[in-house]
Amino acid sequence: MKRVDSPSIATADPVSIIKRAIPPEAHVIITEILPRLKDGGAFVKVAYPGGTSSAADIETAVKKYLKENPIKPWFNPFRRVRAFMVRGRPWLEDLYRFPSSRVKVEFVPAEPGGEAVEVSQEGLFALFRQYGKLADIIPQPPDNKTIPKFAYLDFAKLRHAIMAKNCMHGFRLLEEEGGGKMGTELRLSYQRKAKAHWIRDWLFSHPRLVIPILAAIIATVTVAIFDPIRTFFVKAHIEGSFHLANSRIYRWFVAQATDIFTFRKREAEDASRRALWEDRKDEIEQIQTWLMETADTFIVVQGPRGSGKKELVLDQALQGRKDTLVIDCKPIQEARGDSSMIRATANQVGYKPIFSWMNSISSMIDLAAQGTIGTKTGFSETLDTQLQKILQNTAIALKQVGLKGRNKRDKDASLGDDEYLEAHPERRPVVVINNFLYKNQENPLIYDKVSEWAAALTTTNIAHVIFLTHDISFSKSLSKALPGRVFRQIALGDCTPDVAKRFIITHLDADTDEMGPKLGSVTPSEKREDLGELDESIEALGGRLTDLEFLVRRMKTGETPKKAVREIIYQSASEILKMYLLDADRKERSWTADQAWLLIKQLAQKETLRYNEVLLSDTFKPSGEAVLQALEQAELINIQSSHGRPRSIKPGKPVYKAAFKLLTEDHVLSSRLDLATYSTLIKAENQSIEKYESELSLLGSLPGQGQGVQPRIRWLVGKLQSSQETVEELERESKALKRVLKSEY
């Protein structure tokens, strides 16, 4: 490489160029050539006969010759060789100082102890203009006390600065030339024109341009790099590619270990639920039938909490179906803050990598940019935008899952993707949205986004969507996303007494010997002598699946059915007292203890209450419907509907009926809560009396009362008398309640 890169091979040998540059008639002898490869030139020392010519004559002859016979190197045919006489004393150094178009000229004394003179801009222009065009001359600022004095010369081209520095370094300016009495020497050096960190300074000084460009680059990188990765992980989450239970090694280990280890717990649960699934066989088959049809609507499974909605759909209707995505809204709704909600949503669909913490940082950057440039840059994304991005990637992954089994040799290979999914509903994945409308009053945004996304999946035939909810008003939320459609609905209730009894007995019998019941052996249920109490216990407990499982667990510990149910009722009563009646967390409630107690007292006496009759009571004025909906969300009550309107009110759980009765039979508790209710009613009646009295006083002050005012006065007097009688009656009852509180514990 050195041989190829040598000046002789490159036809740029300094010696040959210099010999061609000197005219023959100059009569000079070249004594020495000092190449300066760093500067792109060379110093040439020549000898010439004295008396016949001078150095200035030789310089003029060489310049004239080069102008008439230009020498241009092959690598730059547009630039010719130039020559100037060296007027100073050049410094031949090999330091890492590279040429620059800016030259610093320092004015130093010509002799030690002398005084240098600062040359004016005019003088500098006259000295250096011959080497090339000067772009600017920058003298030393007056407030700069740096010694020696200096000035900056900015040349238009780099080669002009190189020529000036090499020819004028060490030049002495005499007194007659403006250099002072002792003369002034010019010391030249290259000065970097670009200041340090100029890129960073430029970026920070142009925020209006830099911040939008940076946001666009980040968005582009995110879409180009991270979106395909996230779609891959969502697809793997749907297909269960990384699930341990789906791996061949795990399945082989389970198959080999079956003879060694026993898995009795899972088998017992399956056996005990078999009676329940047999009772709900029609609902299971109905869901499976709907999944084989093409219908752009939702499947909604509605039922109270603990009724087995999730087990019915996932363990029975979707048993053996691989491509299933389950989204649980409960952890998303319980997340605090935008970052936590984004992280929870991403975890439900397998969306990763997720940088939820960047949302807060981006918001801070966007806020700072708004204060700097006056407008938002769009660098940060709202919670709505982030959720939309996660759900959009999930939709892409679902579509890829639905099309994964497609083959070019199929008979319908000519169909497009959308037409293929519409023609094959059995190929579409299933999206199960659990706990839909859980705590809907706190933050309905997530449910609006999920319902709109589910509507898009259904209408475009990407996936089947099944909603699992306990809220009877689900149609209001879903109709916004999918208007004008009839939803396919399955309503789950509590088990019948016969099914509940079979469920308990089957659960008890599932805990037989590991090798199975022996011939002629007695099952655990047959050994028990207290099964006669089971019918009465189930009637008190009800048919809620979670309560039945709790009863079975207590019976397995040796308790009788009556005792187990009694303990469950006591525990439920304690939960009701703590969650709905005590005032410890009053600020977080949407109801008062008086309102909850009124429902408990009435439901303890009646099976159902009329919805509108409850709203007419003074305790539920003025926002009675909002209170009832909040109590339903808290599971104290269950509102039954008929033809789309609320009709009746029942206890939130069947066991609550007995718990309500137990609470009302506690005279001290009942007296305390009734006394608080009466105090509230007395306060409301006194406020009404004050209004009536003030209006009567106003009407009495009117001059010339006519016949038109008398009906109003009679009405006010009647209302006043009725309110006063109510207050007196409530006070009498309050005195009796106070006597109970003073006499009993």
XYZ file of C-alpha atoms in Angstrom:
745
model
C 0.000 0.000 0.000
C 2.865 2.379 0.712
C 4.299 1.780 -2.750
C 0.975 2.410 -4.417
C 0.356 5.475 -2.302
C 3.744 7.030 -2.970
C 3.865 10.463 -4.709
C 5.867 9.148 -7.646
C 3.262 6.544 -8.609
C 0.435 8.978 -7.995
C 2.094 11.464 -10.400
C 2.172 14.030 -7.609
C 5.903 13.927 -6.825
C 6.887 17.314 -5.275
C 10.258 17.369 -7.045
C 8.788 16.892 -10.500
C 6.048 19.447 -9.855
C 8.560 22.034 -8.607
C 10.852 21.518 -11.636
C 7.888 22.073 -13.954
C 6.806 25.180 -11.992
C 10.097 27.121 -12.324
C 10.627 28.773 -15.732
C 13.927 28.034 -17.538
C 14.710 31.723 -17.990
C 14.717 32.300 -14.213
C 18.317 30.993 -13.973
C 17.876 29.649 -10.433
C 19.340 26.566 -8.827
C 17.162 24.474 -6.480
C 19.235 23.774 -3.385
C 16.678 22.102 -1.105
C 13.051 20.952 -1.128
C 11.155 20.538 2.140
C 7.798 18.799 1.488
C 4.926 19.615 3.870
C 2.444 16.810 3.214
C 0.274 17.902 6.128
C -0.185 21.319 4.496
C -0.274 20.017 0.925
C 2.748 22.013 -0.293
C 6.514 22.336 -0.058
C 9.248 24.861 0.823
C 11.811 25.345 -1.993
C 15.213 26.894 -1.393
C 16.876 28.320 -4.519
C 20.134 30.059 -5.351
C 20.335 32.776 -7.942
C 23.215 34.970 -9.289
C 23.436 38.316 -7.581
C 23.219 41.592 -9.465
C 21.167 40.218 -12.323
C 17.877 39.586 -10.517
C 16.284 39.842 -7.093
C 14.006 37.606 -5.044
C 10.990 39.720 -5.962
C 11.814 39.363 -9.661
C 12.049 35.584 -9.329
C 8.693 35.478 -7.500
C 7.061 37.564 -10.235
C 8.519 35.366 -12.980
C 7.362 32.138 -11.321
C 3.815 33.489 -10.768
C 3.615 34.685 -14.393
C 4.863 31.358 -15.688
C 2.365 29.347 -13.590
C -0.444 31.569 -14.778
C 0.466 31.099 -18.445
C 1.337 27.401 -18.026
C -0.910 26.137 -15.211
C -0.008 22.868 -13.510
C -3.087 20.931 -12.328
C -2.875 17.598 -10.479
C -4.937 14.705 -11.844
C -6.963 14.371 -8.674
C -8.095 18.034 -8.816
C -8.172 19.360 -12.372
C -9.941 22.585 -11.330
C -7.187 23.921 -9.081
C -3.716 24.997 -10.226
C -0.412 25.153 -8.403
C 0.461 28.525 -6.806
C 3.710 29.913 -5.443
C 4.608 32.743 -3.006
C 7.819 33.956 -1.506
C 8.338 33.194 2.187
C 8.671 36.564 3.974
C 8.960 35.301 7.538
C 10.744 32.468 9.322
C 8.574 29.345 9.009
C 8.315 26.867 11.884
C 8.782 23.348 10.549
C 6.969 21.237 13.177
C 5.397 17.794 13.113
C 2.777 18.336 15.827
C -0.838 17.210 15.568
C -1.922 20.639 14.439
C -3.920 20.525 11.262
C -4.754 23.361 8.876
C -7.838 25.507 9.392
C -9.346 28.398 7.485
C -8.956 30.561 10.589
C -5.462 31.857 11.398
C -4.536 33.467 14.685
C -2.004 36.313 14.361
C -0.140 37.185 17.571
C 1.828 40.423 17.861
C 5.061 39.834 19.814
C 8.114 42.102 20.289
C 10.827 41.675 17.679
C 13.547 41.962 20.380
C 13.493 40.839 24.023
C 12.308 43.658 26.282
C 10.675 45.487 23.423
C 7.059 46.448 23.022
C 4.822 45.050 20.323
C 2.237 47.097 18.445
C -1.221 45.809 17.616
C -1.601 46.011 13.846
C -4.839 47.542 12.613
C -7.379 45.733 10.422
C -6.278 47.794 7.464
C -2.649 46.790 7.968
C -3.546 43.116 8.287
C -5.663 43.306 5.159
C -2.782 44.822 3.201
C -0.352 42.144 4.397
C -2.525 39.029 3.907
C -4.912 39.842 1.076
C -2.342 38.726 -1.518
C -2.646 35.098 -0.357
C -6.368 34.863 -0.964
C -9.743 36.373 -0.180
C -10.318 37.250 3.440
C -13.793 36.527 4.774
C -13.357 38.459 8.028
C -10.802 40.067 10.317
C -11.643 39.784 14.038
C -9.502 41.949 16.334
C -9.010 41.218 20.017
C -11.953 42.506 22.093
C -11.137 45.604 24.180
C -12.101 43.877 27.441
C -9.760 40.956 26.707
C -6.460 41.520 28.520
C -4.682 38.506 27.030
C -0.992 39.028 26.264
C 0.324 38.968 23.574
C -2.274 40.831 21.587
C -3.848 38.912 18.727
C -6.319 38.992 15.855
C -8.175 36.340 13.857
C -8.055 36.106 10.071
C -10.865 34.103 8.448
C -9.935 33.098 4.903
C -12.524 32.091 2.358
C -10.584 28.940 1.461
C -8.385 26.615 3.412
C -5.456 26.721 0.949
C -5.280 30.520 1.285
C -4.886 30.178 5.069
C -2.159 27.542 4.610
C -0.250 29.784 2.229
C -0.505 32.796 4.531
C 0.567 30.878 7.629
C 3.628 29.307 6.008
C 4.753 32.515 4.250
C 4.137 35.084 6.994
C 4.983 33.237 10.201
C 7.860 35.092 11.876
C 7.499 38.168 9.643
C 8.900 41.337 11.240
C 7.056 44.569 10.815
C 9.479 47.520 10.904
C 8.800 50.967 12.350
C 8.112 52.562 8.988
C 5.628 49.760 8.231
C 3.706 50.398 11.455
C 5.555 47.946 13.695
C 6.680 50.381 16.393
C 10.140 51.544 17.378
C 11.592 48.100 18.041
C 9.495 46.354 15.413
C 6.746 43.759 15.802
C 6.925 40.099 14.885
C 3.882 38.231 13.595
C 3.410 34.755 15.034
C 0.800 32.706 13.147
C -1.025 29.530 14.127
C -4.077 27.657 13.009
C -7.193 28.164 15.089
C -10.164 25.797 15.036
C -13.128 27.707 13.772
C -15.746 25.274 15.061
C -16.126 25.553 18.811
C -16.369 22.524 21.092
C -19.723 20.737 21.449
C -21.174 22.671 18.560
C -23.524 19.793 17.642
C -24.902 19.659 21.162
C -25.227 23.439 21.309
C -27.038 23.493 17.985
C -29.477 20.816 19.118
C -30.264 22.659 22.329
C -30.615 26.001 20.565
C -33.192 24.715 18.019
C -35.862 22.934 20.098
C -38.703 23.721 17.694
C -36.966 21.671 15.023
C -35.091 19.066 17.069
C -37.871 17.840 19.391
C -40.420 16.979 16.645
C -37.686 15.279 14.611
C -36.587 13.296 17.678
C -40.177 12.254 18.391
C -40.610 11.151 14.779
C -37.379 9.119 14.904
C -38.422 7.398 18.136
C -41.860 6.605 16.715
C -40.309 5.231 13.528
C -37.850 3.049 15.438
C -40.646 1.794 17.679
C -42.837 0.832 14.750
C -40.017 -0.654 12.681
C -38.255 -2.625 15.417
C -40.406 -3.142 18.498
C -43.853 -3.644 16.948
C -42.936 -6.887 15.130
C -41.292 -8.185 18.319
C -44.357 -7.329 20.390
C -46.675 -8.929 17.853
C -44.542 -12.082 18.015
C -44.826 -12.258 21.818
C -48.585 -11.643 21.730
C -48.961 -14.425 19.174
C -46.847 -16.753 21.330
C -48.987 -15.858 24.346
C -52.187 -16.740 22.468
C -50.825 -20.026 21.152
C -49.168 -20.911 24.457
C -45.784 -21.451 22.812
C -43.837 -20.584 25.966
C -46.210 -22.217 28.454
C -44.571 -25.001 30.424
C -47.677 -27.193 30.376
C -47.637 -27.236 26.564
C -44.066 -28.469 26.209
C -43.405 -32.070 25.214
C -40.880 -32.575 27.995
C -43.388 -31.506 30.640
C -46.133 -33.732 29.224
C -43.715 -36.670 29.089
C -42.703 -36.094 32.699
C -46.335 -35.964 33.813
C -47.094 -39.173 31.915
C -44.131 -40.937 33.495
C -44.773 -39.597 36.981
C -48.455 -40.521 37.060
C -47.600 -43.963 38.408
C -45.387 -42.473 41.110
C -47.150 -39.312 42.189
C -50.858 -38.816 42.605
C -52.799 -35.781 41.517
C -55.835 -36.350 43.680
C -56.723 -32.718 44.283
C -57.367 -31.901 40.647
C -59.250 -35.152 40.124
C -61.414 -34.451 43.164
C -62.331 -31.001 41.869
C -63.172 -32.386 38.434
C -65.325 -35.137 39.907
C -67.217 -32.761 42.184
C -67.946 -30.308 39.388
C -69.157 -33.032 37.047
C -72.652 -32.816 38.524
C -72.655 -29.060 37.984
C -71.575 -29.337 34.354
C -74.195 -31.991 33.689
C -76.820 -29.564 34.931
C -75.374 -26.838 32.658
C -74.802 -29.068 29.654
C -77.209 -27.082 27.477
C -75.341 -23.816 28.116
C -71.999 -25.456 27.285
C -73.284 -26.905 24.017
C -74.903 -23.580 23.128
C -71.596 -21.725 23.437
C -69.811 -24.367 21.365
C -72.473 -24.059 18.671
C -72.174 -20.292 18.559
C -68.411 -20.572 18.090
C -68.981 -22.609 14.920
C -71.203 -19.936 13.361
C -70.451 -16.659 11.624
C -72.229 -13.859 13.440
C -70.829 -10.389 14.008
C -72.028 -10.071 17.599
C -70.840 -10.786 21.131
C -71.369 -13.820 23.341
C -72.178 -12.645 26.860
C -72.191 -14.941 29.897
C -73.783 -13.052 32.798
C -74.116 -14.243 36.338
C -73.340 -13.245 39.917
C -69.852 -13.588 41.294
C -69.049 -17.140 42.259
C -71.524 -18.718 39.841
C -68.798 -20.477 37.797
C -68.780 -18.323 34.628
C -65.044 -18.643 33.995
C -64.966 -22.398 34.633
C -67.992 -22.924 32.392
C -66.386 -21.154 29.444
C -62.694 -22.010 29.759
C -62.796 -25.508 31.280
C -65.879 -26.808 29.485
C -66.990 -24.850 26.405
C -63.399 -24.127 25.263
C -61.874 -27.386 26.492
C -59.125 -28.518 24.114
C -59.176 -25.265 22.119
C -55.645 -23.899 21.827
C -55.967 -20.435 20.343
C -57.643 -18.694 23.278
C -56.784 -15.297 24.734
C -58.074 -14.492 28.238
C -58.131 -10.831 29.323
C -58.942 -10.222 32.987
C -60.148 -6.655 33.531
C -59.816 -6.836 37.317
C -56.017 -6.302 37.597
C -56.202 -3.605 34.918
C -58.940 -1.717 36.765
C -57.203 -2.069 40.129
C -53.929 -0.645 38.766
C -53.056 2.784 40.135
C -51.654 5.288 37.665
C -51.275 5.260 33.910
C -47.974 3.335 33.950
C -49.398 0.557 36.113
C -52.520 0.305 33.957
C -50.455 0.071 30.761
C -48.248 -2.611 32.338
C -51.271 -4.602 33.537
C -52.920 -4.450 30.103
C -49.705 -5.560 28.407
C -49.356 -8.509 30.798
C -52.863 -9.714 29.977
C -52.145 -10.009 26.244
C -48.420 -10.864 26.411
C -47.373 -7.508 24.921
C -43.640 -7.004 25.505
C -41.216 -5.367 25.711
C -43.201 -2.623 27.403
C -41.607 0.603 28.662
C -44.432 1.868 30.852
C -42.069 4.103 32.833
C -41.310 6.029 29.645
C -44.857 7.397 29.689
C -44.137 9.533 32.781
C -40.748 10.642 31.481
C -42.212 11.540 28.091
C -44.937 13.586 29.772
C -42.311 15.535 31.704
C -40.292 16.129 28.529
C -43.408 17.232 26.666
C -44.315 19.610 29.490
C -40.819 21.092 29.490
C -40.922 21.465 25.710
C -44.279 23.204 25.929
C -42.796 25.717 28.344
C -39.808 26.206 26.021
C -41.361 26.438 22.561
C -44.957 27.202 23.498
C -46.634 24.154 21.935
C -46.824 20.420 22.611
C -44.493 18.275 20.546
C -46.441 15.016 20.694
C -43.471 13.302 22.291
C -45.633 11.829 25.070
C -48.608 9.564 24.531
C -51.813 9.516 26.509
C -53.216 6.449 28.248
C -55.833 6.204 25.507
C -53.140 6.103 22.813
C -51.044 3.524 24.646
C -54.016 1.213 25.189
C -55.009 1.602 21.548
C -51.498 0.601 20.446
C -51.487 -2.512 22.659
C -54.909 -3.630 21.459
C -54.016 -2.932 17.826
C -50.929 -5.172 18.020
C -53.052 -7.826 19.689
C -55.554 -7.685 16.821
C -52.730 -8.188 14.305
C -51.474 -11.218 16.250
C -55.003 -12.674 16.468
C -55.419 -12.394 12.719
C -52.080 -14.138 12.123
C -53.162 -16.936 14.469
C -56.417 -17.365 12.578
C -54.590 -17.615 9.247
C -51.714 -19.856 10.371
C -53.282 -23.097 9.103
C -53.988 -21.795 5.639
C -52.419 -23.663 2.696
C -52.038 -22.745 -0.963
C -53.384 -26.154 -1.945
C -56.709 -25.568 -0.164
C -59.805 -25.398 -2.318
C -60.506 -21.851 -1.084
C -56.922 -20.621 -1.473
C -58.119 -17.912 -3.868
C -60.086 -16.185 -1.097
C -58.679 -13.145 0.619
C -57.782 -13.178 4.293
C -61.036 -11.573 5.422
C -63.164 -13.821 3.212
C -61.266 -16.886 4.444
C -61.884 -16.051 8.114
C -65.536 -15.356 7.376
C -65.912 -18.723 5.644
C -64.089 -20.613 8.434
C -65.393 -19.473 11.844
C -63.893 -22.583 13.439
C -60.385 -21.276 12.611
C -60.816 -17.996 14.438
C -59.254 -17.623 17.881
C -61.441 -16.897 20.896
C -61.038 -13.848 23.117
C -62.503 -14.219 26.614
C -62.884 -10.941 28.520
C -63.338 -11.760 32.197
C -64.628 -9.441 34.958
C -66.075 -7.036 32.417
C -67.481 -3.863 34.073
C -65.661 -4.594 37.343
C -65.715 -1.285 39.297
C -67.020 0.479 36.242
C -67.790 3.697 38.135
C -64.146 4.371 39.005
C -62.652 4.398 35.509
C -64.825 3.433 32.513
C -62.065 4.199 29.973
C -60.667 0.676 29.871
C -64.104 -0.822 29.258
C -64.859 1.624 26.447
C -61.562 0.775 24.737
C -61.972 -2.979 25.216
C -65.570 -2.997 23.945
C -64.644 -0.936 20.862
C -61.691 -3.240 20.173
C -63.878 -6.327 20.634
C -66.440 -4.877 18.229
C -63.713 -4.425 15.611
C -62.573 -8.046 16.085
C -66.117 -9.324 15.684
C -67.176 -7.239 12.694
C -63.957 -8.003 10.778
C -64.224 -11.756 11.545
C -60.827 -11.835 13.252
C -61.942 -13.590 16.451
C -64.909 -14.684 18.553
C -65.406 -12.545 21.660
C -66.960 -13.821 24.897
C -67.706 -11.412 27.752
C -67.949 -12.695 31.336
C -69.693 -10.194 33.615
C -71.742 -10.003 36.774
C -73.301 -6.654 35.836
C -76.842 -6.901 34.511
C -76.494 -3.527 32.753
C -73.775 -4.750 30.389
C -75.915 -4.026 27.321
C -75.575 -0.255 27.866
C -71.786 -0.420 27.545
C -71.650 -2.977 24.736
C -74.375 -1.282 22.670
C -72.187 1.804 22.347
C -69.485 -0.245 20.612
C -71.825 -2.504 18.630
C -75.136 -0.673 18.136
C -78.135 -2.308 16.553
C -77.011 -5.871 17.331
C -78.659 -8.549 19.446
C -76.147 -10.137 21.786
C -76.025 -13.877 22.348
C -76.555 -14.101 26.071
C -76.390 -16.872 28.653
C -77.546 -16.083 32.185
C -76.078 -18.218 34.954
C -77.735 -18.440 38.334
C -77.270 -20.423 41.510
C -77.469 -24.198 41.567
C -80.723 -25.903 42.345
C -80.889 -27.780 45.696
C -80.622 -31.172 43.955
C -77.534 -30.156 41.975
C -75.993 -28.571 45.061
C -76.519 -31.768 47.043
C -74.988 -33.927 44.328
C -72.088 -31.481 44.084
C -71.340 -31.807 47.809
C -71.686 -35.596 47.911
C -69.530 -36.067 44.820
C -66.896 -33.789 46.315
C -66.866 -35.823 49.520
C -66.667 -39.145 47.673
C -63.779 -37.944 45.482
C -61.390 -38.273 48.438
C -61.426 -42.069 48.472
C -58.379 -44.290 48.393
C -55.782 -43.465 45.719
C -56.385 -46.734 43.891
C -60.137 -45.996 43.759
C -62.998 -47.399 45.801
C -62.753 -51.120 46.448
C -65.577 -53.488 45.707
C -68.098 -53.427 48.528
C -66.359 -50.517 50.280
C -68.303 -47.669 51.867
C -67.873 -44.163 50.424
C -67.104 -41.221 52.733
C -70.579 -39.782 52.191
C -72.167 -43.052 53.292
C -70.064 -43.093 56.446
C -71.398 -39.724 57.559
C -74.433 -39.781 59.827
C -75.183 -36.077 59.457
C -76.149 -36.012 55.762
C -79.735 -35.709 56.844
C -78.958 -32.118 57.760
C -77.708 -31.394 54.242
C -81.075 -30.425 52.727
C -81.802 -27.926 55.461
C -78.253 -26.553 55.282
C -78.391 -26.108 51.503
C -81.711 -24.283 51.838
C -80.099 -21.800 54.244
C -76.842 -21.547 52.320
C -78.198 -21.340 48.784
C -76.702 -22.611 45.546
C -73.762 -20.230 45.045
C -70.797 -22.320 43.852
C -68.171 -20.617 46.016
C -70.310 -21.014 49.132
C -70.874 -24.703 48.385
C -67.125 -25.271 48.041
C -66.581 -23.495 51.357
C -69.177 -25.765 52.962
C -67.475 -28.899 51.599
C -64.085 -27.824 52.949
C -65.527 -27.301 56.423
C -67.348 -30.648 56.305
C -64.094 -32.391 55.393
C -62.585 -31.079 58.624
C -65.259 -32.959 60.582
C -67.936 -30.306 61.053
C -71.597 -31.159 60.623
C -73.499 -29.405 57.813
C -75.525 -27.324 60.288
C -72.462 -26.157 62.169
C -70.574 -25.407 58.972
C -73.477 -23.375 57.589
C -73.882 -21.578 60.894
C -70.207 -20.603 60.863
C -70.501 -19.440 57.252
C -73.522 -17.310 58.181
C -71.655 -15.806 61.154
C -68.689 -15.010 58.930
C -70.937 -13.443 56.275
C -72.663 -11.335 58.929
C -69.283 -10.081 60.144
C -68.266 -9.182 56.580
C -71.534 -7.289 56.017
C -71.121 -5.403 59.267
C -67.565 -4.392 58.408
C -68.014 -3.617 54.711
C -71.420 -1.928 54.607
C -72.473 -0.704 58.048
C -69.493 0.448 60.085
C -68.275 3.960 59.361
C -64.535 3.237 59.291
C -64.219 3.775 55.518
C -67.098 6.189 55.022
C -65.158 8.414 52.602
C -64.650 5.606 50.096
C -68.333 4.590 50.063
C -71.084 5.766 47.761
C -73.753 4.910 50.298
C -74.510 5.583 53.955
C -74.917 3.051 56.721
C -78.590 4.085 57.017
C -79.283 3.145 53.396
C -77.550 -0.245 53.683
C -79.299 -0.995 56.982
C -82.746 -0.236 55.541
C -82.195 -2.794 52.764
C -80.845 -5.361 55.230
C -83.887 -5.008 57.506
C -86.389 -5.274 54.684
C -84.633 -8.195 52.928
C -84.472 -10.055 56.235
C -88.287 -10.047 56.252
C -89.036 -10.412 52.515
C -87.571 -12.507 49.715
C -87.581 -9.590 47.250
C -88.166 -5.848 47.368
C -89.793 -3.638 44.784
C -87.119 -1.500 43.167
C -89.240 1.629 42.791
C -90.730 1.263 46.272
C -87.246 1.435 47.755
C -86.545 4.624 45.791
C -89.635 6.260 47.295
C -88.313 5.951 50.852
C -86.897 9.076 52.458
C -83.591 7.338 53.171
C -82.810 6.968 49.443
C -83.456 10.571 48.453
C -82.231 12.272 46.301
C -79.702 9.932 44.536
C -81.300 6.589 45.234
C -80.520 4.855 41.936
C -76.802 5.650 42.143
C -76.715 4.259 45.696
C -78.473 1.038 44.666
C -76.065 0.539 41.761
C -73.108 1.084 44.084
C -74.486 -1.458 46.555
C -74.962 -3.922 43.717
C -71.351 -3.423 42.636
C -70.337 -4.063 46.253
C -72.402 -7.308 46.139
C -74.722 -6.472 49.023
C -77.770 -6.728 46.774
C -78.660 -8.102 43.372
C -80.984 -6.077 41.129
C -83.271 -8.142 38.909
C -84.410 -6.641 35.588
C -87.424 -7.201 33.404
C -87.667 -5.951 29.806
C -84.564 -3.807 30.288
C -85.689 -1.972 33.466
C -84.854 -2.661 37.135
C -87.682 -4.639 38.718
C -86.778 -6.120 42.090
C -83.989 -6.359 44.660
C -82.596 -9.542 46.200
C -79.656 -10.284 48.512
C -76.286 -10.265 46.770
C -75.687 -13.890 47.793
C -78.181 -16.533 48.911
C -76.356 -16.867 52.230
C -76.891 -13.149 52.858
C -80.576 -13.836 53.508
C -79.722 -15.733 56.697
C -76.947 -13.241 57.528
C -79.420 -10.333 57.261
C -81.798 -12.100 59.607
C -78.971 -12.760 62.059
C -78.004 -9.082 62.100
C -81.566 -7.880 62.674
C -81.973 -10.286 65.590
C -79.113 -8.539 67.396
C -81.132 -6.030 69.498
C -78.157 -3.837 70.422
C -76.886 -3.564 66.859
C -80.388 -3.054 65.502
C -81.118 -0.352 68.092
C -77.877 1.447 67.346
C -78.384 1.489 63.582
C -82.099 2.351 63.886
C -81.220 5.222 66.204
C -78.759 6.583 63.629
C -81.423 6.238 60.921
C -84.025 8.055 63.049
C -81.558 10.851 63.759
C -81.022 11.340 60.052
C -84.767 11.350 59.380
C -85.416 13.807 62.222
C -82.757 16.125 60.803
C -84.356 15.960 57.355
C -87.836 16.651 58.790
C -86.531 19.632 60.788
C -85.034 21.072 57.611
C -88.406 20.688 55.890
C -90.142 22.395 58.837
C -87.733 25.333 58.560
C -88.581 25.702 54.868
C -92.321 25.619 55.586
C -92.006 28.169 58.389
C -89.918 30.548 56.299
C -92.393 30.412 53.424
C -95.347 30.954 55.800
C -93.538 33.949 57.301
C -93.000 35.350 53.810
C -96.641 34.856 52.834
C -97.810 36.445 56.110
C -95.769 39.585 55.380
C -97.464 40.141 52.023
C -99.954 43.090 52.086
C -103.578 42.383 51.177
C -103.584 38.614 51.129
C -106.153 37.434 48.618
C -107.972 34.197 48.066
C -105.195 32.931 45.784
C -102.713 32.631 48.657
C -104.990 30.730 51.057
C -104.653 27.282 49.355
C -100.870 27.566 49.541
C -101.041 28.522 53.218
C -103.315 25.578 54.022
C -100.962 23.219 52.163
C -97.927 24.526 54.069
C -99.743 24.255 57.411
C -100.705 20.637 56.633
C -97.121 19.754 55.650
C -95.820 21.468 58.763
C -98.210 19.529 60.989
C -97.372 16.214 59.268
C -93.624 16.780 59.636
C -94.038 17.725 63.284
C -96.001 14.546 63.986
C -93.305 12.508 62.240
C -90.584 14.123 64.354
C -92.481 13.454 67.573
C -93.054 9.820 66.627
C -89.384 9.308 65.695
C -88.263 10.882 68.936
C -90.509 8.542 70.946
C -89.025 5.548 69.142
C -85.527 6.941 69.633
C -86.089 7.099 73.413
C -87.052 3.439 73.429
C -83.936 2.545 71.437
C -81.735 4.497 73.802
C -83.161 2.534 76.742
C -82.136 -0.689 74.975
C -78.594 0.612 74.417
C -78.340 1.620 78.081
C -79.611 -1.676 79.440
C -78.068 -4.314 77.138
C -74.522 -5.166 75.992
